[in-house]
């Protein structure tokens, strides 16, 4: 029998569907439901074959981040037990587990150490292959959710599942649109998932797989070991919370008769709270052709050099000695050597001869 939603829950329907198209609003929606249900906080976990992620209401988000980082999410018995109930709507812990099971389970011990331990959870697994888990957590001292509250949550459960599925589909569509926009500009581009694996690519990028980029289980890798080391460093920098989200540029030496390349990593997620951002990074390939010494402006853009570093790099590419460059610019030899070390780090080389060889190709076709 269809249950009508309590008025306070019914008023949330519009906000839920607004979050479907503006995923940054999900934490706010989860928080509103937390308030109505007497919960400490709410969590939404979403996954399919191409991405996985989560978002949460503000108060519980730091705790859940730690829960995931410490590996408790992978050991959590709730999802598997919840799936065994089929389409049962929202369930509480004491409906899924006996008191003895909860007391003996390490995950519950951990949650109780945080002052939590009671949830109202619902799993949606539509035929599309998506997995959507909604969970509201109560403080342990407040006791479990009663059936009346679970029934109230069930009145909006369908709205939540449909809205989350819409968000997931829109996230993938945005990632595909980003790659195809690069295609329209004549640029080979691929989208990397949150796990830094190849999610999708335009047809111009396809010819670089696997000769340049290889999609492995742990992450996408660059075939050239030195370039891959720079790639790994760039990925790590982009993972740092609060770090500048600018474009990272990575040189790849010429190989097998092909031209030198520069890879550009550009973040494409609009918000760290967008759990459904299927693609996290755009990987763009720029091919270089052999030419004269490149302009300082081009080098600055290709390799993220400072203006001073770009001028030094151009002079080196033109065959100038470091001492000559120092005299011309009125700086010490140590200043030039310091700038060269920065240039080496950004271009992935370790010697001047390698820098000259790389920069001799730094002309756009």
Coordinates of N, CA and C in Angstrom, one line a residue, residues 195-321:
X195 N 39.6 7.2 -9.9 CA 40.7 6.2 -9.7 C 41.9 6.5 -10.6
X196 N 41.8 7.5 -11.5 CA 42.8 7.9 -12.4 C 43.1 6.8 -13.5
X197 N 42.0 6.2 -13.8 CA 42.0 5.3 -15.0 C 41.2 5.9 -16.1
X198 N 41.5 5.4 -17.4 CA 40.8 6.0 -18.5 C 39.3 5.7 -18.5
X199 N 38.6 6.7 -18.5 CA 37.1 6.6 -18.4 C 36.5 6.6 -19.9
X200 N 37.0 7.5 -20.7 CA 36.6 7.6 -22.1 C 37.6 8.5 -22.8
X201 N 37.6 8.4 -24.1 CA 38.5 9.2 -24.9 C 37.9 9.6 -26.2
X202 N 38.3 10.7 -26.8 CA 37.8 11.0 -28.2 C 38.7 10.2 -29.2
X203 N 38.2 10.2 -30.4 CA 38.9 9.3 -31.4 C 40.3 9.8 -31.7
X204 N 40.6 11.1 -31.5 CA 42.0 11.6 -31.8 C 43.0 11.0 -30.7
X205 N 42.5 10.7 -29.5 CA 43.3 10.2 -28.5 C 43.6 8.7 -28.6
X206 N 42.6 8.0 -29.3 CA 42.7 6.6 -29.4 C 44.0 6.1 -30.0
X207 N 44.6 6.8 -30.9 CA 45.9 6.3 -31.5 C 47.0 6.4 -30.5
X208 N 46.9 7.0 -29.4 CA 48.0 7.1 -28.4 C 47.8 5.9 -27.4
X209 N 46.9 5.1 -27.5 CA 46.7 3.9 -26.6 C 47.0 2.7 -27.4
X210 N 47.9 1.8 -26.9 CA 48.6 1.9 -25.7 C 50.1 2.4 -25.8
X211 N 50.4 2.9 -27.0 CA 51.8 3.3 -27.2 C 52.3 4.4 -26.3
X212 N 51.3 5.3 -25.9 CA 51.7 6.4 -25.0 C 51.0 6.2 -23.7
X213 N 49.8 6.0 -23.6 CA 49.0 5.8 -22.4 C 48.5 4.4 -22.3
X214 N 48.7 3.8 -21.2 CA 48.2 2.4 -20.9 C 47.3 2.4 -19.7
X215 N 46.1 1.8 -19.8 CA 45.2 1.8 -18.7 C 45.4 0.5 -17.9
X216 N 45.9 0.7 -16.7 CA 46.2 -0.5 -15.9 C 45.2 -0.5 -14.7
X217 N 45.3 -1.5 -13.9 CA 44.3 -1.7 -12.8 C 44.5 -0.6 -11.8
X218 N 45.8 -0.3 -11.5 CA 46.0 0.7 -10.4 C 45.8 2.2 -10.9
X219 N 46.1 2.5 -12.2 CA 45.8 3.8 -12.7 C 46.3 3.8 -14.2
X220 N 46.0 4.8 -14.9 CA 46.6 5.0 -16.2 C 48.0 5.3 -16.1
X221 N 48.9 4.8 -16.9 CA 50.3 5.0 -16.9 C 50.8 5.5 -18.2
X222 N 51.9 6.3 -18.2 CA 52.6 6.8 -19.4 C 53.7 5.8 -19.7
X223 N 53.8 5.4 -21.0 CA 54.7 4.4 -21.4 C 56.2 4.8 -21.1
X224 N 56.5 6.0 -21.2 CA 57.8 6.5 -20.9 C 58.0 6.6 -19.4
X225 N 59.0 5.8 -18.8 CA 59.1 5.8 -17.3 C 59.3 7.2 -16.7
X226 N 60.1 8.0 -17.3 CA 60.4 9.3 -16.7 C 59.1 10.2 -16.8
X227 N 58.5 10.1 -17.9 CA 57.2 10.9 -18.0 C 56.2 10.4 -17.0
X228 N 56.1 9.1 -16.8 CA 55.2 8.5 -15.9 C 55.5 8.9 -14.5
X229 N 56.7 9.1 -14.1 CA 57.1 9.5 -12.8 C 56.5 10.9 -12.6
X230 N 56.7 11.8 -13.6 CA 56.1 13.2 -13.5 C 54.6 13.1 -13.4
X231 N 54.0 12.2 -14.2 CA 52.6 12.0 -14.2 C 52.1 11.6 -12.8
X232 N 52.8 10.7 -12.2 CA 52.4 10.3 -10.8 C 52.5 11.4 -9.8
X233 N 53.5 12.2 -10.0 CA 53.7 13.4 -9.1 C 52.6 14.4 -9.3
X234 N 52.2 14.6 -10.6 CA 51.1 15.6 -10.9 C 49.8 15.1 -10.3
X235 N 49.5 13.8 -10.4 CA 48.3 13.2 -9.9 C 48.3 13.4 -8.3
X236 N 49.4 13.2 -7.7 CA 49.5 13.3 -6.3 C 49.2 14.8 -5.8
X237 N 49.8 15.7 -6.6 CA 49.6 17.1 -6.3 C 48.1 17.5 -6.4
X238 N 47.5 17.0 -7.4 CA 46.0 17.3 -7.6 C 45.1 16.7 -6.6
X239 N 45.7 15.7 -5.9 CA 44.9 15.0 -4.8 C 44.9 15.8 -3.5
X240 N 45.8 16.7 -3.4 CA 46.0 17.4 -2.1 C 44.8 18.4 -1.9
X241 N 44.1 18.2 -0.8 CA 43.0 19.1 -0.5 C 43.5 20.6 -0.4
X242 N 42.8 21.4 -1.1 CA 43.1 22.9 -1.0 C 44.3 23.3 -1.9
X243 N 44.9 22.3 -2.6 CA 45.9 22.7 -3.5 C 45.4 23.4 -4.8
X244 N 46.1 24.3 -5.4 CA 45.7 24.9 -6.6 C 45.3 23.9 -7.7
X245 N 44.1 24.1 -8.3 CA 43.6 23.2 -9.3 C 44.0 23.6 -10.7
X246 N 45.2 24.0 -10.9 CA 45.6 24.5 -12.2 C 46.0 23.3 -13.1
X247 N 46.3 23.6 -14.4 CA 46.7 22.6 -15.3 C 48.1 22.2 -15.0
X248 N 48.4 20.9 -15.1 CA 49.7 20.4 -15.0 C 50.2 19.9 -16.3
X249 N 51.4 20.3 -16.7 CA 52.0 20.0 -18.1 C 53.2 19.1 -17.9
X250 N 53.2 18.0 -18.7 CA 54.2 17.0 -18.6 C 54.8 16.7 -20.0
X251 N 56.2 16.8 -20.1 CA 56.8 16.6 -21.4 C 57.0 15.1 -21.6
X252 N 56.9 14.6 -22.8 CA 57.2 13.2 -23.1 C 58.2 13.2 -24.3
X253 N 59.3 12.7 -24.1 CA 60.3 12.7 -25.2 C 59.9 12.0 -26.5
X254 N 60.4 12.3 -27.6 CA 60.1 11.7 -28.9 C 60.5 10.2 -28.8
X255 N 59.8 9.3 -29.4 CA 60.1 7.9 -29.4 C 59.6 7.3 -30.7
X256 N 60.3 6.3 -31.2 CA 60.0 5.5 -32.4 C 59.6 6.4 -33.6
X257 N 60.4 7.4 -33.8 CA 60.3 8.3 -34.9 C 59.1 9.3 -34.8
X258 N 58.4 9.3 -33.6 CA 57.3 10.3 -33.5 C 57.9 11.6 -32.9
X259 N 57.0 12.6 -32.8 CA 57.5 13.9 -32.3 C 57.4 13.9 -30.8
X260 N 58.1 14.8 -30.2 CA 58.0 15.0 -28.7 C 56.5 15.5 -28.4
X261 N 56.1 15.2 -27.2 CA 54.7 15.5 -26.8 C 54.7 16.2 -25.5
X262 N 53.6 17.0 -25.2 CA 53.4 17.5 -23.9 C 52.0 17.1 -23.5
X263 N 51.9 16.5 -22.3 CA 50.6 16.1 -21.8 C 50.1 17.2 -20.8
X264 N 48.8 17.5 -20.9 CA 48.3 18.5 -20.0 C 47.2 17.8 -19.2
X265 N 47.3 18.0 -17.9 CA 46.3 17.4 -17.0 C 45.4 18.6 -16.5
X266 N 44.1 18.6 -16.7 CA 43.3 19.7 -16.3 C 42.1 19.1 -15.5
X267 N 41.9 19.6 -14.3 CA 40.7 19.2 -13.5 C 39.4 19.6 -14.2
X268 N 38.5 18.7 -14.2 CA 37.2 19.0 -14.8 C 36.0 18.9 -13.8
X269 N 36.3 18.6 -12.5 CA 35.2 18.5 -11.6 C 34.9 19.9 -11.1
X270 N 33.6 20.2 -11.1 CA 33.1 21.5 -10.7 C 33.2 21.7 -9.2
X271 N 33.1 20.6 -8.4 CA 33.0 20.8 -7.0 C 33.5 19.5 -6.3
X272 N 34.2 19.7 -5.2 CA 34.7 18.5 -4.5 C 33.5 17.7 -3.9
X273 N 32.3 18.4 -3.8 CA 31.1 17.7 -3.2 C 30.3 17.0 -4.3
X274 N 30.7 17.1 -5.5 CA 30.0 16.4 -6.6 C 30.3 15.0 -6.7
X275 N 29.5 14.1 -5.9 CA 29.8 12.7 -5.9 C 29.7 12.0 -7.2
X276 N 28.9 12.7 -8.1 CA 28.6 12.0 -9.4 C 29.5 12.6 -10.5
X277 N 30.6 13.3 -10.2 CA 31.5 13.7 -11.2 C 32.3 12.5 -11.7
X278 N 31.8 11.8 -12.8 CA 32.4 10.6 -13.2 C 33.9 10.8 -13.6
X279 N 34.1 11.9 -14.3 CA 35.5 12.2 -14.7 C 36.1 13.3 -13.8
X280 N 37.4 13.0 -13.4 CA 38.0 14.0 -12.5 C 39.0 14.8 -13.3
X281 N 39.7 14.3 -14.3 CA 40.7 15.0 -15.0 C 40.6 14.8 -16.5
X282 N 41.0 15.9 -17.2 CA 41.1 15.8 -18.6 C 42.5 15.7 -19.0
X283 N 42.9 14.7 -19.8 CA 44.3 14.5 -20.3 C 44.3 14.8 -21.7
X284 N 45.1 15.9 -22.1 CA 45.2 16.4 -23.4 C 46.6 16.2 -24.0
X285 N 46.7 15.8 -25.2 CA 48.0 15.6 -25.8 C 48.3 16.7 -26.8
X286 N 49.5 17.4 -26.7 CA 49.9 18.3 -27.7 C 51.2 17.8 -28.3
X287 N 51.1 17.7 -29.7 CA 52.3 17.2 -30.4 C 53.1 18.4 -30.8
X288 N 54.4 18.2 -30.7 CA 55.4 19.2 -31.1 C 56.1 18.9 -32.4
X289 N 56.5 19.8 -33.2 CA 57.2 19.6 -34.4 C 58.6 20.2 -34.3
X290 N 59.5 19.6 -35.0 CA 60.9 20.1 -35.0 C 61.0 21.5 -35.6
X291 N 61.7 22.4 -34.9 CA 61.8 23.8 -35.4 C 62.9 24.5 -34.7
X292 N 62.9 25.8 -34.9 CA 64.0 26.6 -34.3 C 63.7 26.8 -32.8
X293 N 64.5 27.5 -32.1 CA 64.3 27.7 -30.7 C 63.0 28.3 -30.4
X294 N 62.2 27.7 -29.6 CA 60.8 28.2 -29.3 C 60.8 29.5 -28.6
X295 N 59.6 30.2 -28.7 CA 59.5 31.4 -28.0 C 59.4 31.2 -26.5
X296 N 59.7 32.2 -25.7 CA 59.6 32.0 -24.2 C 58.2 31.9 -23.8
X297 N 57.3 32.6 -24.5 CA 55.8 32.4 -24.2 C 55.3 31.0 -24.4
X298 N 55.7 30.4 -25.5 CA 55.3 29.0 -25.8 C 55.8 28.1 -24.7
X299 N 57.1 28.2 -24.3 CA 57.7 27.4 -23.3 C 57.0 27.6 -22.0
X300 N 56.7 28.8 -21.6 CA 56.0 29.1 -20.4 C 54.6 28.4 -20.3
X301 N 53.9 28.4 -21.4 CA 52.6 27.8 -21.5 C 52.7 26.2 -21.5
X302 N 53.7 25.7 -22.2 CA 53.8 24.3 -22.4 C 54.2 23.6 -21.1
X303 N 55.2 24.2 -20.4 CA 55.8 23.5 -19.3 C 55.6 24.2 -17.9
X304 N 54.7 25.1 -17.9 CA 54.4 25.8 -16.6 C 55.6 26.5 -16.0
X305 N 56.4 27.1 -16.9 CA 57.6 27.8 -16.4 C 57.3 29.2 -16.0
X306 N 58.1 29.8 -15.1 CA 57.9 31.2 -14.8 C 58.5 32.0 -16.0
X307 N 58.2 33.3 -16.1 CA 58.8 34.0 -17.2 C 60.3 34.0 -17.3
X308 N 60.9 34.1 -16.1 CA 62.4 34.0 -16.0 C 62.9 32.6 -16.5
X309 N 62.3 31.6 -16.0 CA 62.7 30.2 -16.4 C 62.5 30.0 -17.9
X310 N 61.4 30.5 -18.4 CA 61.2 30.4 -19.9 C 62.3 31.1 -20.7
X311 N 62.7 32.2 -20.2 CA 63.8 33.0 -21.0 C 65.1 32.2 -20.9
X312 N 65.4 31.6 -19.8 CA 66.6 30.8 -19.6 C 66.5 29.5 -20.5
X313 N 65.3 28.9 -20.5 CA 65.1 27.7 -21.3 C 65.3 27.9 -22.8
X314 N 64.7 29.1 -23.2 CA 64.8 29.4 -24.6 C 66.3 29.7 -25.0
X315 N 67.0 30.3 -24.1 CA 68.4 30.6 -24.4 C 69.2 29.3 -24.5
X316 N 69.0 28.4 -23.6 CA 69.6 27.1 -23.6 C 69.3 26.4 -24.9
X317 N 68.0 26.4 -25.3 CA 67.6 25.7 -26.5 C 68.3 26.3 -27.7
X318 N 68.7 27.6 -27.6 CA 69.4 28.3 -28.7 C 70.9 28.1 -28.7
X319 N 71.4 27.3 -27.7 CA 72.8 27.0 -27.7 C 73.6 27.9 -26.8
X320 N 73.0 28.8 -26.0 CA 73.7 29.7 -25.2 C 74.3 29.0 -23.9
X321 N 75.4 29.4 -23.4 CA 76.0 28.9 -22.2 C 75.3 29.6 -21.0

